[in-house]
Coordinates of C-alpha atoms (C1' of nucleotides) in Angstrom, one line a residue:
Chain V
M688 CA 32.6 -11.1 0.8
A689 CA 33.4 -13.6 -1.9
H690 CA 36.8 -12.4 -3.0
K691 CA 40.0 -12.5 -1.0
Y692 CA 41.0 -8.9 -1.8
E693 CA 37.7 -7.7 -0.3
Q694 CA 38.5 -9.6 2.9
V695 CA 41.9 -8.1 3.0
A696 CA 40.6 -4.6 2.3
A697 CA 37.9 -5.1 5.0
S698 CA 40.6 -6.2 7.5
I699 CA 42.7 -3.2 6.7
R700 CA 39.7 -0.9 7.1
E701 CA 39.1 -2.3 10.5
S702 CA 42.6 -1.9 11.7
I703 CA 42.6 1.7 10.5
A704 CA 39.4 2.4 12.5
R705 CA 40.6 0.5 15.5
S706 CA 44.2 1.6 16.0
L707 CA 45.6 3.9 13.3
A708 CA 45.7 7.7 13.0
P709 CA 46.1 9.7 9.8
H710 CA 49.6 9.4 8.3
D711 CA 50.4 6.3 10.3
A712 CA 52.0 3.6 8.1
L713 CA 50.2 0.4 7.2
A714 CA 52.0 -2.9 7.4
S715 CA 54.1 -3.3 4.3
E716 CA 52.7 -5.3 1.4
R717 CA 54.9 -8.2 2.1
E718 CA 53.8 -8.3 5.7
L719 CA 50.2 -8.2 4.7
M720 CA 50.9 -11.1 2.3
A721 CA 52.1 -13.2 5.3
I722 CA 49.3 -12.0 7.7
H723 CA 46.5 -12.9 5.3
G724 CA 48.2 -15.8 3.5
V725 CA 47.7 -14.3 0.1
S726 CA 49.8 -13.3 -2.8
R727 CA 51.2 -9.8 -3.4
M728 CA 48.8 -9.1 -6.2
T729 CA 45.8 -9.7 -3.9
V730 CA 47.3 -7.4 -1.3
R731 CA 47.9 -4.7 -3.9
K732 CA 44.4 -5.0 -5.3
A733 CA 43.0 -4.6 -1.7
I734 CA 45.1 -1.5 -1.2
S735 CA 44.1 0.0 -4.6
V736 CA 40.5 -0.3 -3.5
L737 CA 41.3 1.7 -0.3
V738 CA 43.2 4.2 -2.3
D739 CA 40.2 4.7 -4.6
E740 CA 38.1 5.2 -1.5
G741 CA 40.6 7.9 -0.3
R742 CA 41.4 5.9 2.9
V743 CA 45.1 5.4 2.3
Y744 CA 47.8 6.7 0.0
N745 CA 51.0 5.2 -1.3
V746 CA 54.5 6.7 -1.2
H747 CA 56.8 5.0 -3.5
G748 CA 59.8 3.6 -1.7
S749 CA 58.4 4.5 1.7
G750 CA 55.1 2.9 2.5
T751 CA 51.4 3.0 2.5
Y752 CA 49.8 5.5 4.9
V753 CA 46.4 6.3 6.4
G754 CA 44.8 9.3 4.7
S755 CA 43.6 12.4 6.4
A756 CA 40.3 12.1 8.2
D757 CA 37.1 13.2 6.4
I758 CA 38.6 13.1 3.0
F759 CA 36.7 10.0 2.5
S760 CA 34.0 9.4 -0.1
K761 CA 33.8 12.9 -1.4
T762 CA 34.1 11.5 -4.8
P763 CA 30.7 12.3 -6.3
K764 CA 28.6 9.3 -7.1
L765 CA 25.7 9.0 -9.5
T766 CA 22.7 9.0 -7.1
S767 CA 19.0 9.5 -7.3
F768 CA 17.6 12.5 -5.4
T769 CA 16.3 10.1 -2.8
E770 CA 19.7 8.4 -2.2
D771 CA 21.4 11.8 -2.2
M772 CA 19.1 13.2 0.5
I773 CA 19.4 10.2 2.7
S774 CA 23.2 10.3 2.5
R775 CA 23.0 13.9 3.6
G776 CA 20.9 13.0 6.6
S777 CA 17.6 14.4 5.4
V778 CA 14.2 12.8 4.8
P779 CA 13.3 13.1 1.2
S780 CA 9.8 13.5 -0.2
S781 CA 8.3 14.5 -3.4
R782 CA 5.3 16.2 -5.1
V783 CA 4.5 15.4 -8.7
L784 CA 3.8 18.5 -10.7
E785 CA 3.4 17.0 -14.2
V786 CA 3.6 13.7 -16.1
A787 CA 3.2 13.8 -19.8
R788 CA 4.1 12.1 -23.1
I789 CA 5.5 14.8 -25.4
A790 CA 7.7 15.3 -28.4
A791 CA 11.3 15.6 -27.4
P792 CA 12.3 19.3 -26.8
D793 CA 15.3 20.3 -28.9
A794 CA 17.8 20.2 -26.0
V795 CA 16.6 16.8 -25.0
A796 CA 16.6 15.4 -28.5
T797 CA 20.1 16.6 -29.0
A798 CA 21.4 15.3 -25.7
L799 CA 19.7 11.9 -26.1
N800 CA 20.4 11.6 -29.8
L801 CA 16.8 11.5 -30.8
T802 CA 14.8 13.3 -33.5
P803 CA 12.4 16.1 -32.4
S804 CA 9.5 13.9 -33.5
D805 CA 10.5 11.1 -31.1
A806 CA 8.3 10.8 -28.0
V807 CA 9.6 11.1 -24.5
T808 CA 8.1 10.7 -21.0
Q809 CA 8.3 13.9 -19.1
I810 CA 8.2 14.0 -15.3
R811 CA 8.2 17.2 -13.3
R812 CA 8.5 16.9 -9.5
L813 CA 9.0 19.2 -6.6
R814 CA 11.6 17.6 -4.3
L815 CA 11.6 18.2 -0.5
A816 CA 14.0 17.5 2.2
D817 CA 12.6 17.4 5.7
D818 CA 9.4 18.8 4.3
T819 CA 11.1 21.9 2.9
P820 CA 11.2 22.4 -0.8
I821 CA 14.7 22.0 -2.0
A822 CA 14.7 21.3 -5.7
L823 CA 12.7 21.2 -8.9
E824 CA 13.4 18.2 -11.0
E825 CA 12.5 17.6 -14.6
V826 CA 13.2 14.2 -16.1
F827 CA 12.9 13.1 -19.8
L828 CA 13.0 9.4 -20.8
P829 CA 12.6 8.2 -24.4
T830 CA 9.3 6.2 -24.6
T831 CA 11.4 3.4 -26.1
V832 CA 13.1 3.2 -22.7
L833 CA 10.0 3.6 -20.5
E834 CA 6.5 4.0 -21.7
T835 CA 4.6 6.8 -20.1
E836 CA 1.7 4.5 -19.0
S837 CA 3.9 1.9 -17.4
L838 CA 5.5 4.5 -15.1
N839 CA 5.0 4.0 -11.4
L840 CA 5.7 7.2 -9.6
G841 CA 5.5 5.5 -6.2
A842 CA 8.6 3.4 -6.8
S843 CA 12.2 4.2 -7.5
L844 CA 12.7 5.4 -11.1
Y845 CA 16.2 3.9 -11.4
E846 CA 14.9 0.6 -10.1
Q847 CA 12.1 0.6 -12.7
L848 CA 14.7 1.4 -15.4
R849 CA 16.9 -1.4 -14.1
L850 CA 14.1 -3.9 -14.3
A851 CA 13.3 -2.8 -17.8
G852 CA 16.9 -3.7 -18.8
H853 CA 18.2 -0.1 -18.8
E854 CA 20.4 0.1 -15.7
V855 CA 21.8 3.5 -15.3
Y856 CA 25.5 3.4 -14.8
R857 CA 27.1 6.6 -15.8
A858 CA 26.2 10.2 -16.3
E859 CA 27.6 13.5 -17.4
Q860 CA 26.6 16.5 -15.4
E861 CA 26.8 20.2 -16.0
I862 CA 26.6 22.5 -13.0
K863 CA 25.8 26.1 -13.3
A864 CA 24.4 29.1 -11.4
I865 CA 21.1 30.6 -12.6
T866 CA 18.6 33.1 -11.5
L867 CA 15.2 31.6 -10.7
T868 CA 12.1 32.4 -12.7
R869 CA 9.2 33.8 -10.8
E870 CA 7.2 30.6 -10.9
D871 CA 10.2 28.5 -9.8
S872 CA 10.8 30.9 -7.0
L873 CA 7.2 30.4 -5.8
L874 CA 7.5 26.6 -6.0
L875 CA 10.8 26.6 -4.1
E876 CA 9.4 29.2 -1.6
V877 CA 12.3 31.7 -2.0
A878 CA 12.4 35.3 -3.0
V879 CA 11.8 36.0 -6.7
G880 CA 15.2 36.5 -8.4
S881 CA 17.1 34.3 -6.0
A882 CA 20.2 32.4 -7.3
A883 CA 20.0 28.7 -7.7
L884 CA 22.2 25.8 -8.6
S885 CA 21.2 24.0 -11.9
V886 CA 22.4 20.5 -12.6
T887 CA 21.8 19.0 -16.0
R888 CA 22.4 15.3 -16.3
V889 CA 22.6 12.9 -19.2
S890 CA 22.6 9.3 -18.0
S891 CA 23.7 6.2 -19.9
S892 CA 24.0 2.5 -19.4
R893 CA 27.2 0.6 -18.9
R894 CA 27.2 0.0 -22.6
G895 CA 26.7 3.6 -23.4
H896 CA 23.1 3.7 -24.3
L897 CA 21.5 7.1 -23.5
I898 CA 18.7 6.7 -21.0
E899 CA 17.8 9.9 -19.3
F900 CA 18.0 13.6 -19.6
A901 CA 17.4 15.4 -16.3
R902 CA 17.6 19.0 -15.1
T903 CA 17.4 19.7 -11.4
T904 CA 17.3 23.2 -9.9
Y905 CA 18.4 23.4 -6.3
R906 CA 17.8 26.2 -3.8
A907 CA 21.2 27.9 -3.4
D908 CA 20.6 28.3 0.4
R909 CA 19.9 24.6 1.0
Y910 CA 22.2 22.7 -1.4
T911 CA 25.9 22.7 -2.2
F912 CA 27.9 20.3 -4.3
Q913 CA 31.0 18.8 -2.9
L914 CA 33.8 16.8 -4.6
A915 CA 37.4 15.8 -4.2
V916 CA 39.8 16.3 -7.0
T917 CA 43.4 15.2 -7.5
R918 CA 46.2 16.5 -9.6
D919 CA 47.4 13.2 -11.1
D920 CA 49.5 14.6 -13.9
K921 CA 50.6 11.1 -14.7
Chain W
M1286 CA 57.0 5.9 -22.2
A1287 CA 59.0 3.9 -19.8
H1288 CA 56.6 1.2 -18.9
K1289 CA 55.2 -1.5 -21.0
Y1290 CA 51.6 -1.0 -20.0
E1291 CA 51.8 2.6 -21.2
Q1292 CA 53.0 1.4 -24.5
V1293 CA 50.2 -1.1 -24.8
A1294 CA 47.7 1.6 -23.7
A1295 CA 49.0 4.0 -26.3
S1296 CA 48.8 1.4 -29.0
I1297 CA 45.2 0.7 -28.0
R1298 CA 44.4 4.4 -28.0
E1299 CA 45.8 4.7 -31.5
S1300 CA 43.8 1.8 -32.9
I1301 CA 40.6 3.2 -31.3
A1302 CA 41.3 6.5 -33.0
R1303 CA 42.2 4.9 -36.3
S1304 CA 39.7 2.2 -36.9
L1305 CA 37.2 1.6 -34.1
A1306 CA 33.7 3.1 -33.4
P1307 CA 32.0 3.4 -30.1
H1308 CA 30.8 0.0 -28.8
D1309 CA 33.2 -1.9 -31.1
A1310 CA 35.0 -4.7 -29.3
L1311 CA 38.7 -4.5 -28.6
A1312 CA 40.9 -7.5 -29.2
S1313 CA 40.6 -9.9 -26.3
E1314 CA 43.1 -9.7 -23.5
R1315 CA 44.8 -12.9 -24.7
E1316 CA 45.1 -11.6 -28.2
L1317 CA 46.6 -8.4 -26.9
M1318 CA 49.1 -10.5 -24.9
A1319 CA 50.3 -12.1 -28.1
I1320 CA 50.2 -8.9 -30.2
H1321 CA 52.4 -7.0 -27.8
G1322 CA 54.4 -9.9 -26.4
V1323 CA 53.5 -9.1 -22.8
S1324 CA 51.8 -10.9 -19.9
R1325 CA 48.2 -10.7 -19.1
M1326 CA 48.7 -8.5 -16.1
T1327 CA 50.3 -5.9 -18.3
V1328 CA 47.5 -6.0 -20.7
R1329 CA 45.0 -5.6 -17.9
K1330 CA 46.9 -2.7 -16.4
A1331 CA 46.8 -1.0 -19.8
I1332 CA 43.1 -1.5 -20.1
S1333 CA 42.4 -0.3 -16.6
V1334 CA 44.2 2.9 -17.5
L1335 CA 41.9 3.3 -20.5
V1336 CA 38.8 2.5 -18.4
D1337 CA 39.8 5.2 -15.9
E1338 CA 40.1 7.6 -18.9
G1339 CA 36.6 6.6 -19.9
R1340 CA 37.8 5.4 -23.3
V1341 CA 36.7 1.7 -23.0
Y1342 CA 34.5 -0.4 -20.7
N1343 CA 34.6 -4.0 -19.7
V1344 CA 31.7 -6.5 -19.9
H1345 CA 32.4 -9.6 -17.9
G1346 CA 32.2 -12.7 -20.0
S1347 CA 31.9 -10.8 -23.3
G1348 CA 34.7 -8.4 -24.0
T1349 CA 36.1 -4.9 -23.8
Y1350 CA 34.5 -2.2 -25.8
V1351 CA 35.1 1.3 -27.0
G1352 CA 33.2 3.9 -24.9
S1353 CA 30.8 6.4 -26.3
A1354 CA 32.4 9.4 -27.9
D1355 CA 32.9 12.6 -25.9
I1356 CA 32.5 10.9 -22.6
F1357 CA 36.3 11.3 -22.3
S1358 CA 38.1 13.3 -19.7
K1359 CA 35.1 14.8 -18.0
T1360 CA 36.5 13.6 -14.8
P1361 CA 37.4 16.8 -13.0
K1362 CA 41.0 17.4 -12.3
L1363 CA 42.6 19.7 -9.8
T1364 CA 43.8 22.6 -12.0
S1365 CA 45.0 26.1 -11.6
F1366 CA 42.9 28.8 -13.2
T1367 CA 45.4 29.2 -16.0
E1368 CA 45.4 25.5 -16.8
D1369 CA 41.6 25.4 -16.7
M1370 CA 41.2 28.3 -19.1
I1371 CA 43.7 26.9 -21.6
S1372 CA 42.0 23.5 -21.5
R1373 CA 38.7 25.3 -22.3
G1374 CA 40.3 27.0 -25.2
S1375 CA 40.6 30.5 -23.8
V1376 CA 43.5 32.8 -23.2
P1377 CA 43.8 33.5 -19.5
S1378 CA 45.1 36.7 -17.9
S1379 CA 44.9 38.3 -14.5
R1380 CA 44.8 41.6 -12.6
V1381 CA 46.1 41.6 -9.0
L1382 CA 43.7 43.4 -6.7
E1383 CA 45.4 42.9 -3.4
V1384 CA 48.3 41.1 -1.7
A1385 CA 48.6 41.2 2.0
R1386 CA 49.9 39.4 5.1
I1387 CA 47.1 39.1 7.5
A1388 CA 45.8 37.1 10.5
A1389 CA 43.9 34.0 9.3
P1390 CA 40.1 34.8 9.0
D1391 CA 38.0 32.3 10.9
A1392 CA 36.8 30.3 7.9
V1393 CA 40.4 30.0 6.7
A1394 CA 41.8 29.1 10.1
T1395 CA 39.2 26.4 10.5
A1396 CA 39.7 24.9 7.1
L1397 CA 43.5 24.9 7.3
N1398 CA 43.7 23.9 10.9
L1399 CA 45.4 27.1 12.0
T1400 CA 44.7 29.3 15.0
P1401 CA 43.3 32.8 14.2
S1402 CA 46.5 34.4 15.3
D1403 CA 48.5 32.5 12.6
A1404 CA 49.5 34.6 9.6
V1405 CA 48.5 33.9 6.1
T1406 CA 49.4 35.3 2.7
Q1407 CA 46.3 36.7 1.0
I1408 CA 46.1 37.2 -2.8
R1409 CA 43.0 38.6 -4.5
R1410 CA 43.0 38.6 -8.3
L1411 CA 40.5 39.3 -11.0
R1412 CA 40.8 36.6 -13.6
L1413 CA 40.1 37.1 -17.3
A1414 CA 39.5 34.8 -20.2
D1415 CA 40.1 36.4 -23.6
D1416 CA 40.2 39.8 -21.9
T1417 CA 36.8 39.4 -20.4
P1418 CA 36.4 39.2 -16.6
I1419 CA 35.3 35.8 -15.7
A1420 CA 36.2 35.2 -12.0
L1421 CA 37.3 36.7 -8.8
E1422 CA 39.8 34.6 -6.9
E1423 CA 40.9 34.8 -3.3
V1424 CA 43.8 32.6 -2.1
F1425 CA 45.1 32.1 1.4
L1426 CA 48.4 30.4 2.1
P1427 CA 49.9 29.9 5.6
T1428 CA 53.1 32.0 5.8
T1429 CA 54.7 28.7 7.0
V1430 CA 54.0 27.4 3.5
L1431 CA 54.9 30.6 1.5
E1432 CA 56.1 33.9 2.9
T1433 CA 54.3 36.9 1.6
E1434 CA 57.6 38.6 0.5
S1435 CA 58.9 35.6 -1.4
L1436 CA 55.7 35.4 -3.5
N1437 CA 56.2 36.0 -7.3
L1438 CA 52.9 36.9 -8.9
G1439 CA 54.4 36.7 -12.3
A1440 CA 55.0 32.9 -12.0
S1441 CA 52.7 30.0 -11.5
L1442 CA 51.6 29.7 -7.9
Y1443 CA 51.4 25.9 -7.9
E1444 CA 54.9 25.8 -9.4
Q1445 CA 56.3 28.0 -6.6
L1446 CA 54.6 25.8 -4.0
R1447 CA 56.1 22.7 -5.6
L1448 CA 59.6 24.2 -5.5
A1449 CA 59.0 25.1 -1.9
G1450 CA 58.3 21.4 -1.1
H1451 CA 54.6 21.8 -0.9
E1452 CA 53.3 20.1 -4.1
V1453 CA 49.5 20.4 -4.3
Y1454 CA 48.1 17.0 -5.0
R1455 CA 44.5 16.9 -3.8
A1456 CA 41.7 19.2 -3.0
E1457 CA 38.2 19.2 -1.7
Q1458 CA 35.8 21.6 -3.4
E1459 CA 32.4 22.9 -2.5
I1460 CA 30.4 24.4 -5.3
K1461 CA 27.4 26.6 -4.6
A1462 CA 25.3 29.3 -6.2
I1463 CA 25.4 32.8 -4.7
T1464 CA 24.1 36.3 -5.5
L1465 CA 26.9 38.7 -6.2
T1466 CA 27.6 41.7 -4.0
R1467 CA 27.5 45.1 -5.6
E1468 CA 31.3 45.5 -5.7
D1469 CA 31.9 42.0 -7.1
S1470 CA 29.3 42.7 -9.8
L1471 CA 31.2 45.8 -10.8
L1472 CA 34.5 44.0 -11.0
L1473 CA 33.0 41.2 -13.0
E1474 CA 31.2 43.7 -15.2
V1475 CA 27.7 42.1 -14.8
A1476 CA 24.4 43.5 -13.5
V1477 CA 24.2 44.0 -9.7
G1478 CA 22.4 41.1 -8.1
S1479 CA 23.5 38.6 -10.8
A1480 CA 23.9 34.9 -9.8
A1481 CA 27.4 33.4 -9.7
L1482 CA 29.1 30.1 -9.1
S1483 CA 31.2 30.0 -6.0
V1484 CA 33.9 27.3 -5.7
T1485 CA 35.7 26.9 -2.3
R1486 CA 38.8 24.8 -2.3
V1487 CA 41.0 23.4 0.4
S1488 CA 44.1 21.9 -1.2
S1489 CA 46.6 19.4 0.4
S1490 CA 49.8 17.6 -0.5
R1491 CA 50.0 14.0 -1.3
R1492 CA 50.8 13.3 2.4
G1493 CA 47.7 15.2 3.5
H1494 CA 49.3 18.5 4.7
L1495 CA 46.9 21.4 4.2
I1496 CA 48.4 24.0 1.8
E1497 CA 45.8 26.4 0.4
F1498 CA 42.4 27.8 1.0
A1499 CA 40.9 29.4 -2.1
R1500 CA 37.5 30.8 -3.1
T1501 CA 36.7 31.6 -6.7
T1502 CA 33.6 33.4 -7.8
Y1503 CA 32.7 32.7 -11.5
R1504 CA 30.3 34.6 -13.7
A1505 CA 27.3 32.4 -14.2
D1506 CA 27.0 33.3 -17.8
R1507 CA 30.6 32.5 -18.7
Y1508 CA 31.4 29.4 -16.6
T1509 CA 29.9 26.0 -16.0
F1510 CA 31.3 23.0 -14.2
Q1511 CA 31.2 19.6 -15.9
L1512 CA 31.9 16.2 -14.5
A1513 CA 31.2 12.6 -15.2
V1514 CA 29.9 10.3 -12.4
T1515 CA 29.3 6.6 -12.2
R1516 CA 27.0 4.5 -10.1
D1517 CA 29.5 1.8 -9.0
D1518 CA 27.4 0.2 -6.3
K1519 CA 29.9 -2.5 -5.6
Chain T
dA28 C1' 31.0 -25.7 -25.0
dA29 C1' 34.0 -22.1 -26.2
dG30 C1' 35.6 -17.6 -25.3
dT31 C1' 35.6 -13.7 -22.4
dG32 C1' 37.0 -10.9 -18.4
dG33 C1' 37.9 -11.5 -13.0
dT34 C1' 40.6 -13.3 -9.5
dC35 C1' 44.8 -15.4 -7.7
dT36 C1' 49.5 -17.6 -7.1
dA37 C1' 54.6 -17.6 -6.7
dG38 C1' 57.9 -15.9 -8.1
dA39 C1' 61.3 -11.8 -10.2
dC40 C1' 63.6 -7.3 -11.0
dC41 C1' 63.4 -2.2 -10.9
dA42 C1' 62.8 2.7 -8.8
dC43 C1' 62.7 5.2 -4.9
dC44 C1' 63.2 6.5 0.2
dG45 C1' 65.5 6.9 4.5
dC46 C1' 69.3 5.9 7.4
Chain R
dC331 C1' 72.3 -0.1 2.3
dG332 C1' 67.8 -2.6 3.3
dG333 C1' 63.0 -2.0 2.9
dT334 C1' 59.4 0.0 0.4
dG335 C1' 56.0 0.3 -3.4
dG336 C1' 55.9 -0.3 -8.9
dT337 C1' 56.2 -3.3 -12.8
dC338 C1' 56.2 -7.7 -14.9
dT339 C1' 56.1 -12.8 -16.0
dA340 C1' 53.8 -17.4 -16.8
dG341 C1' 51.0 -19.8 -15.4
dA342 C1' 46.0 -21.4 -13.1
dC343 C1' 41.0 -21.5 -12.1
dC344 C1' 36.5 -19.2 -11.7
dA345 C1' 32.2 -16.5 -13.3
dC346 C1' 29.9 -14.9 -17.0
dT347 C1' 28.2 -14.3 -21.8
dT348 C1' 27.2 -16.1 -26.1
dC349 C1' 25.9 -19.5 -29.3

DNA sequence: AAGTGGTCTAGACCACCGC
DNA sequence: CGGTGGTCTAGACCACTTC
């Protein structure tokens, strides 16, 4: 809690939880200045954090108000499967299907800006939530990012990448519906020909270096994707 | 272009397009102050807009840099079907299947915080892109928001809502994979039993009033959903 | 050590809302 | 009209990266 605006934001979060209902007005920015003994910019920075979190909204000329309940934090974050499952209240586990060092498949080479002769580390895993198969995950990492032999499947992949100086910061995802192949149906323990949600992800560092290509196939009956969007014409 | 920070942002956007490559450094904030004759806060506001757009990124202690190409504008916006198709480069059209005034179905009543006896306006449309069926859309609006009789299907629904004082600002969406029913398969002109992408949306005004419940079923072979996500532990 | 972005102050005026 | 959030100035110091 080093910065003042974080303290102010925390204090506002508390008073919302303690005594305010959705659409109640917050104290005005000038009042908050006096209450916390800070400048207006610090108050506004604190409020902007809460706006980003979806906890409050501004109405020009009128005030700042508490947002509707449960609109919070639906903004999708870049998470590992493990983090995602925990946040959904399930216990994640995993079964490794395959680890290999291969030449980059075309789709991977294109996405990661490699040549097809470049080597990548391939990891295929069956992912489970509360001991039920829920997803098939296939990850490709350039060997220049992480060598196949130095991979430790017992530990968090993103943590290993971070320690190797390739902290994942941002990703682009494509979500689509597919029909499962027979073998994938068997692995996920659903009827052959079932629909599934396919998420393809290309991850990069803060500086924009391409780190990871991943494709995850989720059981349609056990996984949905939620997000909040705004109009924001500007 | 009323505000100074917008002018500064526009100027930076131009110089990126004209002469900068991904990962090139921008002029420093203090240089930008001098160049544009504005204060540091205005420069930082301009840069923060560009960061939100994904065009540049900051590195504390080092500089502000041009982001990787084509990472732009993948942040999903709340759009109408028409806007969405145009931004994807297709020509949208539409065939109305049904318009009715009905009692709110359970799922709709729950989502919009109505009682099952409240009336809603129901609109079912087949949506086409370049004359090919691409989605089935079902929209429910409380009659207190828009009366069935005053609906004009020739005009933009969101525009009508805005004029009625119910400007849509925010929505929560749930995306999942489903298997099409026989009748929906026929309407979308795909094989019976095909997979499809189902998007359920609950829209609200800036002030948090619930306005619309919509469910759109997209052909899996013609529609994918793309979005950028960040890690942002903070 | 020099330069960068990150935080913060103490003011000011403008644009908008509600009475 | 008074009060609100939105923009803006001209400074200051801190935290971090780079050399």
